[in-house]
Coordinates of C-alpha atoms in Angstrom, one line a residue:
M283 CA -11.5 12.9 2.9
T284 CA -8.7 13.4 5.4
R285 CA -7.2 10.1 6.6
Q286 CA -8.4 9.2 10.1
M287 CA -7.5 6.5 12.6
V288 CA -9.4 3.2 13.1
M289 CA -9.8 2.5 16.8
I290 CA -10.5 -1.0 18.2
G291 CA -10.9 -2.2 21.8
F292 CA -9.0 -5.4 22.6
L293 CA -11.0 -7.7 24.9
Q294 CA -11.2 -11.2 26.3
A295 CA -14.2 -13.1 27.6
Q296 CA -12.2 -14.0 30.7
N297 CA -11.0 -13.0 34.1
C298 CA -8.2 -10.7 32.9
T299 CA -7.1 -8.6 30.0
T300 CA -4.0 -9.2 27.8
L301 CA -2.2 -8.8 31.1
P302 CA -2.9 -11.8 33.3
S303 CA -2.1 -9.7 36.3
S304 CA -4.9 -7.2 35.5
W305 CA -7.4 -8.9 37.7
R306 CA -5.3 -8.0 40.8
H307 CA -5.2 -4.3 39.9
P308 CA -6.9 -2.4 42.8
D309 CA -9.3 -0.7 40.4
S310 CA -10.3 -3.8 38.4
R311 CA -13.8 -5.0 38.6
S312 CA -14.3 -8.5 39.8
D313 CA -17.5 -9.4 37.9
S314 CA -15.9 -10.4 34.6
M315 CA -18.3 -13.3 34.3
S316 CA -21.4 -11.1 34.2
A317 CA -23.2 -9.5 31.2
E318 CA -23.1 -6.1 32.9
Y319 CA -19.3 -6.1 33.0
Y320 CA -19.1 -6.4 29.2
Q321 CA -22.1 -4.2 28.5
D322 CA -20.4 -1.3 30.5
I323 CA -17.3 -1.7 28.4
G324 CA -19.4 -1.6 25.3
R325 CA -21.0 1.6 26.5
I326 CA -17.6 3.2 27.2
L327 CA -16.2 2.2 23.8
E328 CA -19.2 3.5 21.9
A329 CA -19.1 6.8 23.8
G330 CA -15.5 7.1 22.6
K331 CA -16.6 6.3 19.0
F332 CA -14.5 3.2 18.8
H333 CA -15.1 1.4 15.5
M334 CA -15.0 -2.1 17.0
A335 CA -14.9 -4.2 20.2
F336 CA -12.7 -7.2 19.4
F337 CA -12.6 -10.4 21.4
D338 CA -9.4 -12.6 21.4
D339 CA -9.9 -16.3 22.3
R340 CA -8.3 -19.6 22.9
L341 CA -9.9 -23.1 23.2
A342 CA -7.8 -24.0 26.3
M343 CA -6.5 -22.4 29.4
P344 CA -2.7 -22.0 29.5
D345 CA -1.5 -25.5 30.5
R346 CA 1.7 -26.0 28.4
H347 CA 4.0 -24.9 31.1
R348 CA 5.1 -28.1 32.8
N349 CA 2.0 -29.6 31.0
D350 CA -0.2 -28.7 34.0
H351 CA -3.0 -26.2 34.4
A352 CA -2.7 -25.8 38.2
H353 CA -0.6 -22.6 37.9
A354 CA -3.1 -21.0 35.6
V355 CA -5.9 -21.7 37.9
E356 CA -4.1 -20.6 41.1
Y357 CA -2.8 -17.3 39.7
G358 CA -5.7 -16.5 37.4
I359 CA -3.7 -16.7 34.2
R360 CA -6.4 -16.6 31.6
C361 CA -8.0 -19.7 33.2
V362 CA -11.6 -18.5 32.4
K363 CA -12.5 -18.5 28.7
M364 CA -16.1 -18.0 27.9
D365 CA -17.6 -18.2 24.4
P366 CA -16.9 -14.7 23.0
I367 CA -19.7 -14.7 20.5
V368 CA -22.3 -15.1 23.3
V369 CA -20.6 -12.4 25.4
L370 CA -20.4 -9.8 22.6
T371 CA -24.0 -10.5 21.7
A372 CA -24.8 -9.2 25.2
M373 CA -22.6 -6.2 24.5
G374 CA -24.4 -5.7 21.2
M375 CA -27.8 -5.4 22.9
V376 CA -26.8 -2.2 24.7
T377 CA -24.9 -0.5 21.8
E378 CA -26.0 0.7 18.4
K379 CA -23.0 1.6 16.2
L380 CA -20.0 -0.3 17.8
G381 CA -18.6 -3.1 15.7
L382 CA -18.5 -6.5 17.3
A383 CA -15.7 -8.9 16.5
S384 CA -15.0 -12.4 17.7
T385 CA -12.3 -14.9 17.2
C386 CA -13.2 -18.3 15.8
S387 CA -10.7 -21.0 14.8
T388 CA -10.6 -22.6 11.3
T389 CA -8.8 -25.6 12.7
Y390 CA -11.4 -26.9 15.2
F391 CA -14.7 -25.9 13.7
E392 CA -16.7 -26.6 10.5
P393 CA -17.1 -23.8 8.0
F394 CA -20.9 -24.0 7.8
D395 CA -21.2 -23.7 11.5
V396 CA -18.9 -20.6 11.7
A397 CA -20.6 -19.0 8.7
R398 CA -24.1 -19.4 10.4
R399 CA -22.9 -18.1 13.7
F400 CA -21.4 -14.9 12.3
A401 CA -24.1 -14.3 9.7
T402 CA -26.7 -14.6 12.5
L403 CA -24.8 -12.2 14.7
D404 CA -24.5 -9.8 11.8
L405 CA -28.3 -9.8 11.4
M406 CA -29.0 -9.5 15.1
T407 CA -26.8 -6.4 15.3
G408 CA -27.8 -4.7 12.1
G409 CA -24.6 -5.3 10.2
R410 CA -22.0 -4.8 12.9
A411 CA -20.3 -8.2 13.1
A412 CA -16.7 -9.2 12.3
W413 CA -14.8 -12.5 12.4
N414 CA -11.2 -12.7 13.5
V415 CA -9.9 -15.7 11.6
V416 CA -7.3 -17.8 13.5
T417 CA -5.8 -21.2 13.1
S418 CA -5.2 -21.7 16.9
V419 CA -1.9 -22.1 18.6
N420 CA -1.2 -25.2 20.7
D421 CA -1.7 -28.8 21.7
G422 CA -4.0 -27.9 24.6
E423 CA -6.6 -26.6 22.1
A424 CA -6.2 -29.8 20.1
L425 CA -6.7 -32.1 23.1
N426 CA -9.8 -30.2 24.1
M427 CA -11.3 -30.5 20.6
G428 CA -10.7 -34.2 20.3
K429 CA -7.3 -34.2 18.5
D430 CA -4.0 -35.7 19.6
E431 CA -1.9 -32.8 18.5
H432 CA -2.0 -29.4 16.8
L433 CA -1.7 -29.4 13.0
A434 CA 1.6 -28.2 11.5
H435 CA 1.8 -24.4 10.9
D436 CA 1.5 -24.2 7.1
L437 CA -1.0 -27.1 6.9
R438 CA -3.3 -25.1 9.2
Y439 CA -3.2 -22.2 6.8
D440 CA -3.8 -24.4 3.8
R441 CA -6.9 -25.6 5.6
A442 CA -7.8 -22.1 6.5
D443 CA -7.7 -20.9 2.9
E444 CA -10.3 -23.6 1.9
F445 CA -12.3 -22.8 5.1
M446 CA -12.6 -19.2 3.9
E447 CA -13.7 -20.3 0.5
V448 CA -16.5 -22.4 2.0
V449 CA -17.6 -19.7 4.5
L450 CA -17.7 -16.9 1.8
G451 CA -19.2 -19.3 -0.7
Q452 CA -22.1 -20.1 1.8
W453 CA -22.6 -16.5 2.6
D454 CA -23.0 -15.8 -1.1
T455 CA -25.6 -18.5 -1.7
W456 CA -28.2 -15.9 -0.8
E457 CA -28.2 -13.0 -3.2
D458 CA -29.3 -9.5 -2.4
G459 CA -33.0 -9.1 -3.0
A460 CA -33.8 -12.8 -2.4
L461 CA -36.3 -12.0 0.3
I462 CA -39.8 -11.1 -1.0
M463 CA -42.0 -11.4 2.1
D464 CA -45.3 -11.3 0.0
K465 CA -47.9 -12.6 2.4
K466 CA -50.8 -12.4 0.0
G467 CA -48.9 -14.1 -2.8
S468 CA -47.5 -16.7 -0.3
R469 CA -43.9 -16.0 -1.5
F470 CA -41.3 -15.7 1.2
A471 CA -38.2 -15.6 -1.0
D472 CA -37.1 -16.1 -4.6
P473 CA -35.6 -19.6 -5.0
A474 CA -33.7 -18.4 -8.1
K475 CA -31.7 -16.2 -5.8
V476 CA -30.9 -18.9 -3.2
K477 CA -28.4 -21.5 -4.5
R478 CA -26.5 -24.5 -3.2
L479 CA -22.7 -24.3 -2.8
D480 CA -21.8 -28.0 -3.5
H481 CA -18.2 -27.5 -2.3
E482 CA -15.9 -30.6 -2.3
G483 CA -12.2 -29.9 -1.6
R484 CA -9.1 -31.2 0.1
F485 CA -10.4 -30.6 3.6
F486 CA -14.1 -29.9 3.4
K487 CA -17.4 -30.9 1.9
S488 CA -20.3 -28.5 2.3
R489 CA -23.5 -28.6 0.2
G490 CA -25.7 -25.7 1.2
P491 CA -27.8 -23.8 0.5
F492 CA -27.0 -21.6 3.5
T493 CA -29.8 -20.9 6.0
V494 CA -29.2 -17.2 6.8
P495 CA -29.9 -14.3 4.4
R496 CA -27.4 -11.5 3.7
S497 CA -27.1 -8.7 6.2
P498 CA -27.2 -4.9 5.7
Q499 CA -23.4 -5.0 5.3
G500 CA -23.3 -7.9 2.9
H501 CA -21.3 -10.2 5.2
P502 CA -19.2 -9.8 8.3
V503 CA -15.9 -8.0 8.2
I504 CA -12.9 -10.3 8.0
V505 CA -10.1 -9.7 10.6
Q506 CA -6.7 -11.5 10.8
A507 CA -3.5 -11.2 12.7
G508 CA -1.0 -13.6 11.1
S509 CA 2.6 -12.5 11.5
S510 CA 4.5 -15.4 9.8
G511 CA 5.2 -15.3 6.1
R512 CA 2.4 -17.8 5.5
G513 CA 0.1 -15.8 7.8
Q514 CA 0.9 -12.6 6.0
R515 CA 0.0 -14.2 2.6
F516 CA -3.3 -15.4 4.2
A517 CA -4.1 -11.9 5.4
G518 CA -3.2 -10.4 2.1
R519 CA -5.8 -12.7 0.4
W520 CA -8.6 -12.4 2.9
A521 CA -8.3 -9.8 5.7
E522 CA -10.0 -6.4 5.8
V523 CA -8.6 -5.5 9.2
I524 CA -5.1 -6.7 10.2
F525 CA -3.7 -6.6 13.7
T526 CA 0.0 -6.1 14.2
P527 CA 2.3 -5.8 17.2
F528 CA 4.5 -3.4 15.3
A529 CA 4.1 -0.1 13.5
T530 CA 6.9 0.1 10.8
K531 CA 6.6 1.5 7.3
Q532 CA 8.3 -1.6 6.0
G533 CA 5.7 -3.9 7.7
Y534 CA 2.9 -1.7 6.6
D535 CA 4.0 -1.6 3.0
S536 CA 4.6 -5.4 3.0
A537 CA 1.1 -6.1 4.2
R538 CA -0.4 -3.9 1.5
L539 CA 1.8 -5.5 -1.1
E540 CA 0.4 -8.9 -0.2
A541 CA -3.1 -7.6 -0.8
T542 CA -2.0 -6.2 -4.2
K543 CA -0.4 -9.5 -5.1
A544 CA -3.8 -11.2 -4.3
G545 CA -5.6 -8.8 -6.7
R546 CA -7.2 -6.8 -3.9
D547 CA -7.3 -3.0 -3.4
P548 CA -5.0 -2.3 -0.4
D549 CA -7.0 0.8 0.4
Q550 CA -9.8 -1.6 1.4
M551 CA -7.6 -3.0 4.2
F552 CA -6.8 -1.4 7.6
I553 CA -3.6 -2.3 9.5
C554 CA -3.9 -1.7 13.2
K555 CA -1.2 -1.8 15.8
L556 CA -1.6 -3.1 19.3
A557 CA -1.1 -0.3 21.8
T558 CA -1.3 -0.3 25.6
P559 CA -2.0 3.3 26.8
V560 CA -1.6 4.3 30.4
C561 CA -3.1 7.8 30.5
A562 CA -4.4 10.4 32.8
A563 CA -5.0 14.2 32.9
T564 CA -1.3 14.8 33.3
K565 CA 1.9 12.9 32.6
S566 CA 2.8 12.8 36.3
E567 CA -0.6 11.1 37.2
A568 CA -0.1 8.6 34.3
E569 CA 3.4 7.7 35.6
D570 CA 1.9 7.1 39.1
K571 CA -0.6 4.7 37.5
M572 CA 2.2 2.9 35.6
A573 CA 4.1 2.4 38.8
V574 CA 1.2 0.5 40.2
I575 CA 0.8 -1.6 37.1
E576 CA 4.5 -2.5 36.9
K577 CA 4.4 -4.1 40.3
L578 CA 1.6 -6.6 39.4
P579 CA 3.2 -9.1 36.9
L580 CA 4.7 -12.4 38.1
E581 CA 7.4 -14.5 36.4
I582 CA 5.1 -17.5 36.2
E583 CA 2.7 -15.4 34.1
T584 CA 5.3 -14.8 31.5
L585 CA 6.4 -18.4 31.4
S586 CA 2.8 -19.5 31.1
L587 CA 1.9 -17.3 28.2
L588 CA 5.2 -18.1 26.4
A589 CA 4.5 -21.8 26.7
E590 CA 0.9 -21.2 25.5
G591 CA 1.7 -19.0 22.6
L592 CA 4.6 -21.0 21.3
N593 CA 3.2 -24.5 22.1
F594 CA 6.5 -25.2 24.0
D595 CA 7.2 -26.2 27.6
F596 CA 9.7 -23.6 28.8
G597 CA 9.8 -25.3 32.2
A598 CA 11.4 -28.5 30.8
K599 CA 14.9 -27.3 31.2
P600 CA 17.0 -24.9 33.4
I601 CA 16.1 -21.3 32.9
D602 CA 19.6 -20.2 31.8
E603 CA 20.4 -23.1 29.6
P604 CA 20.4 -22.1 25.9
L605 CA 17.6 -23.6 23.8
T606 CA 18.8 -25.9 21.0
T607 CA 18.2 -25.0 17.4
E608 CA 15.9 -28.0 17.1
E609 CA 13.8 -26.7 20.1
L610 CA 13.5 -23.3 18.5
Q611 CA 12.4 -24.8 15.3
D612 CA 9.8 -27.0 17.0
M613 CA 8.0 -23.9 18.4
Q614 CA 4.7 -23.3 16.8
G615 CA 1.7 -21.0 17.1
M616 CA 2.7 -17.4 17.5
T617 CA 6.2 -17.8 16.0
G618 CA 6.6 -14.1 15.7
I619 CA 7.3 -14.0 19.4
R620 CA 10.3 -16.4 18.9
D621 CA 11.6 -14.3 16.0
Y622 CA 11.3 -11.1 18.0
V623 CA 13.3 -12.6 20.9
L624 CA 16.0 -13.9 18.5
K625 CA 16.3 -10.4 17.0
L626 CA 16.4 -8.4 20.3
S627 CA 18.6 -10.9 22.2
N628 CA 21.0 -11.1 19.2
K629 CA 21.5 -14.8 20.1
T630 CA 21.3 -17.8 17.9
N631 CA 20.3 -19.9 20.9
P632 CA 18.7 -17.7 23.6
S633 CA 17.7 -19.2 26.9
T634 CA 14.3 -19.3 28.6
R635 CA 15.4 -16.2 30.7
D636 CA 16.1 -14.4 27.4
F637 CA 12.5 -15.2 26.3
I638 CA 11.3 -13.8 29.6
T639 CA 13.4 -10.7 29.2
Y640 CA 12.8 -9.8 25.6
S641 CA 9.3 -11.2 24.7
G642 CA 7.3 -8.7 26.7
R643 CA 4.7 -11.5 27.4
A644 CA 2.5 -10.8 30.4
K645 CA 3.9 -7.3 30.9
P646 CA 2.7 -3.9 29.8
H647 CA 5.1 -4.1 26.9
D648 CA 5.9 -0.7 25.2
A649 CA 3.1 1.0 27.2
L650 CA 2.3 4.5 26.1
V651 CA 2.5 6.5 29.4
G652 CA 1.4 10.1 29.6
G653 CA -1.2 12.8 29.6
P654 CA -3.4 13.5 26.6
K655 CA -0.7 15.3 24.6
E656 CA 2.1 12.7 25.2
V657 CA -0.1 9.7 24.3
A658 CA -1.7 11.4 21.3
D659 CA 1.8 12.5 20.0
K660 CA 3.0 8.9 20.0
L661 CA -0.1 7.6 18.3
E662 CA 0.0 10.4 15.7
E663 CA 3.7 9.7 15.0
M664 CA 3.0 6.1 14.1
F665 CA -0.1 6.9 12.1
V666 CA 1.3 9.8 10.1
A667 CA 4.5 7.8 9.3
R668 CA 2.2 5.1 7.7
G669 CA 3.3 2.5 10.2
C670 CA -0.4 1.7 10.7
D671 CA -4.0 2.8 10.0
G672 CA -5.1 2.7 13.6
F673 CA -4.8 1.0 16.9
V674 CA -6.0 -2.0 18.9
I675 CA -6.2 -0.6 22.4
A676 CA -5.3 -3.1 25.2
A677 CA -6.3 -2.5 28.8
T678 CA -4.1 -2.7 31.9
H679 CA -7.3 -3.0 34.0
V680 CA -11.0 -2.9 33.3
P681 CA -12.9 -0.7 32.8
G682 CA -10.5 2.0 34.0
S683 CA -8.1 1.8 31.1
Y684 CA -10.8 2.2 28.4
A685 CA -12.5 5.0 30.4
D686 CA -9.2 6.9 30.8
F687 CA -8.4 6.6 27.1
V688 CA -11.9 7.8 26.1
K689 CA -11.8 10.7 28.6
H690 CA -8.3 11.9 28.0
V691 CA -6.9 10.8 24.7
V692 CA -9.9 10.6 22.3
P693 CA -10.8 14.3 22.6
E694 CA -7.2 15.2 21.9
L695 CA -7.1 13.0 18.8
Q696 CA -10.4 14.5 17.6
R697 CA -9.2 18.0 18.2
R698 CA -6.2 17.2 15.9
G699 CA -8.5 15.8 13.2
L700 CA -7.0 12.4 13.5
F701 CA -10.1 10.6 14.8
H702 CA -13.7 10.9 13.8
K703 CA -16.2 12.8 16.1
D704 CA -19.1 10.5 15.3
Y705 CA -20.1 7.4 13.4
V706 CA -21.0 8.0 9.7
G707 CA -23.3 5.0 9.4
K708 CA -25.0 2.1 11.1
T709 CA -23.0 -0.8 9.8
L710 CA -19.4 -1.7 10.6
R711 CA -18.4 -1.5 7.0
E712 CA -19.9 2.0 6.7
N713 CA -18.0 3.2 9.7
L714 CA -14.7 1.7 8.6
G715 CA -15.2 3.0 5.0
L716 CA -15.2 -0.5 3.5
K717 CA -17.2 -1.2 0.4
R718 CA -20.2 -3.5 0.7
P719 CA -19.1 -6.8 -0.9
T720 CA -21.1 -8.0 -3.9
V721 CA -21.8 -11.7 -4.2
G722 CA -18.8 -13.5 -5.5
A723 CA -16.4 -10.5 -5.3
W724 CA -13.9 -12.5 -3.2
K725 CA -13.4 -15.0 -6.1
S726 CA -11.4 -12.3 -8.0
V727 CA -8.5 -12.7 -5.5
V728 CA -5.3 -14.5 -6.6
Q729 CA -3.6 -17.4 -4.9
D730 CA -0.1 -18.6 -5.9
G731 CA -0.4 -16.6 -9.1
H732 CA -3.8 -18.0 -10.2
A733 CA -7.3 -16.7 -9.8
A734 CA -9.0 -18.4 -6.9

C-alpha cells in the first residue's frame, strides 16, 4: 500500500490553543469551557478524516515567571486547564472514527488509576483511545500535587519506565475471550483468563487483577513526545506515535533506531511533526490572515511559556544579561527548547532576550502560510523526504484554523494520494495501521541490552 500521512489535531482543554494569544483572535470562539466547543472541533476533524484529536495538558497554570500566577490570569496565558479525559469523552460522543488522545503524567498519578481511566475510555469509544505519556515539566505541577519540587529529569523517566510496565501489565491481566456472558449457566467470565499482576518494584506496588476487560483494539495506543536523549530512549521502548517539533531525516532515523534497539518493529511507529498551517483559498488571503495573527502575541506570553516549559524563572535577572552555565544546566522539563536556543543563537551563554528571539515560544513559529498548493507542497516535501510520517496540526485560532485546513488543504493532499479519503476501520489502531497487541507482547522489548 502507498505510504500516506498520519494527521492529528493538537488541542488543549483550556481557553487558548498552543498560542496563548489565540483567544484574542477576532474569529476565535469564546465558549472554550463548553462541551459544544470541543464537539464542534471533533466534527470538523472527523469530516477531514483526521486520525486523532490529541489533548496536551499541564497540572498547573504558568506561574514560574516571577513565581506568580497573576500575569497568566490577567492575559489568559493557558490559565484554564480542564481535565482533558473528560473533555475528549464529550468529543467522543459526537464522533465515530476519530481517535481520542489525552495526556496523563507518570510522575503525579498511580499506574492502576491511569490504566483504568484509559481502558474505560477505550471501551466507551469502541477502541479509539490513546494515552500521551508525559513525566510533567515544572515545580508548579509538583506543588499542586502535594510535592515540594519536581523530580530530576532522568529519575522521572526511570519511574515512567516502571509505570508503563505496571499499566501494560494490568491491561494484560484480562485475556481476549475472558468474557463469557452466559446467563443460563451463570458464568460472566472465565477466571482462568483473568489474573493478578502482583507487581512490586522500585517505585510501585500494584496487585490487580485489573477491573476493565480488553477493548476492541486490545489496549489504548501509546503516544510520547520526549526530545532529550533519555526521552528518546523511552519513546523507542514504548511509543507507537511520537510527536516531534522537527522533521529531519537524521531525527527520523534516530527515533526508528531507538525502536530497533528495543527489539521493536520501527514500522509499527509513526513520527509526526508539529505544524501550524495558516491557509486559505489563495496565498494572498492566507498572508492577510497571517498578518492578523502576527499582531496578537505579547512578550509576557513568551516569557511565561519559557518559564513554564523549562522550570526556570526568566524574570529573575535583567533581560540582556547572559545566563550562567549553571543556570542553563539547572533548566528542566522541555530541555529541547534550551538546546534549540543554544544552537540557533550560537552562544554558549545566551540571554533571556535570546530565548525570546530564538525559541519561538508563544508565537506562530515556522507557520506554513499559503493556499492549498503551497501548504500541501511543504507538507509533502517533509513527508516524502522521510522527515516524518505525518503531522500534528496546531491551530492559530479555533475553530477556524481546523476548518480552513480541512476545507483547503486536506482535499489537495487527498488528490495527490498523500492522505486517505476515508477511515479503513473503527478502531484507532485499524485506522493508523497498527497491529492489535497480543497479551504480553510488550515484554519482548529490550531495556539497556536486556529483555524487559
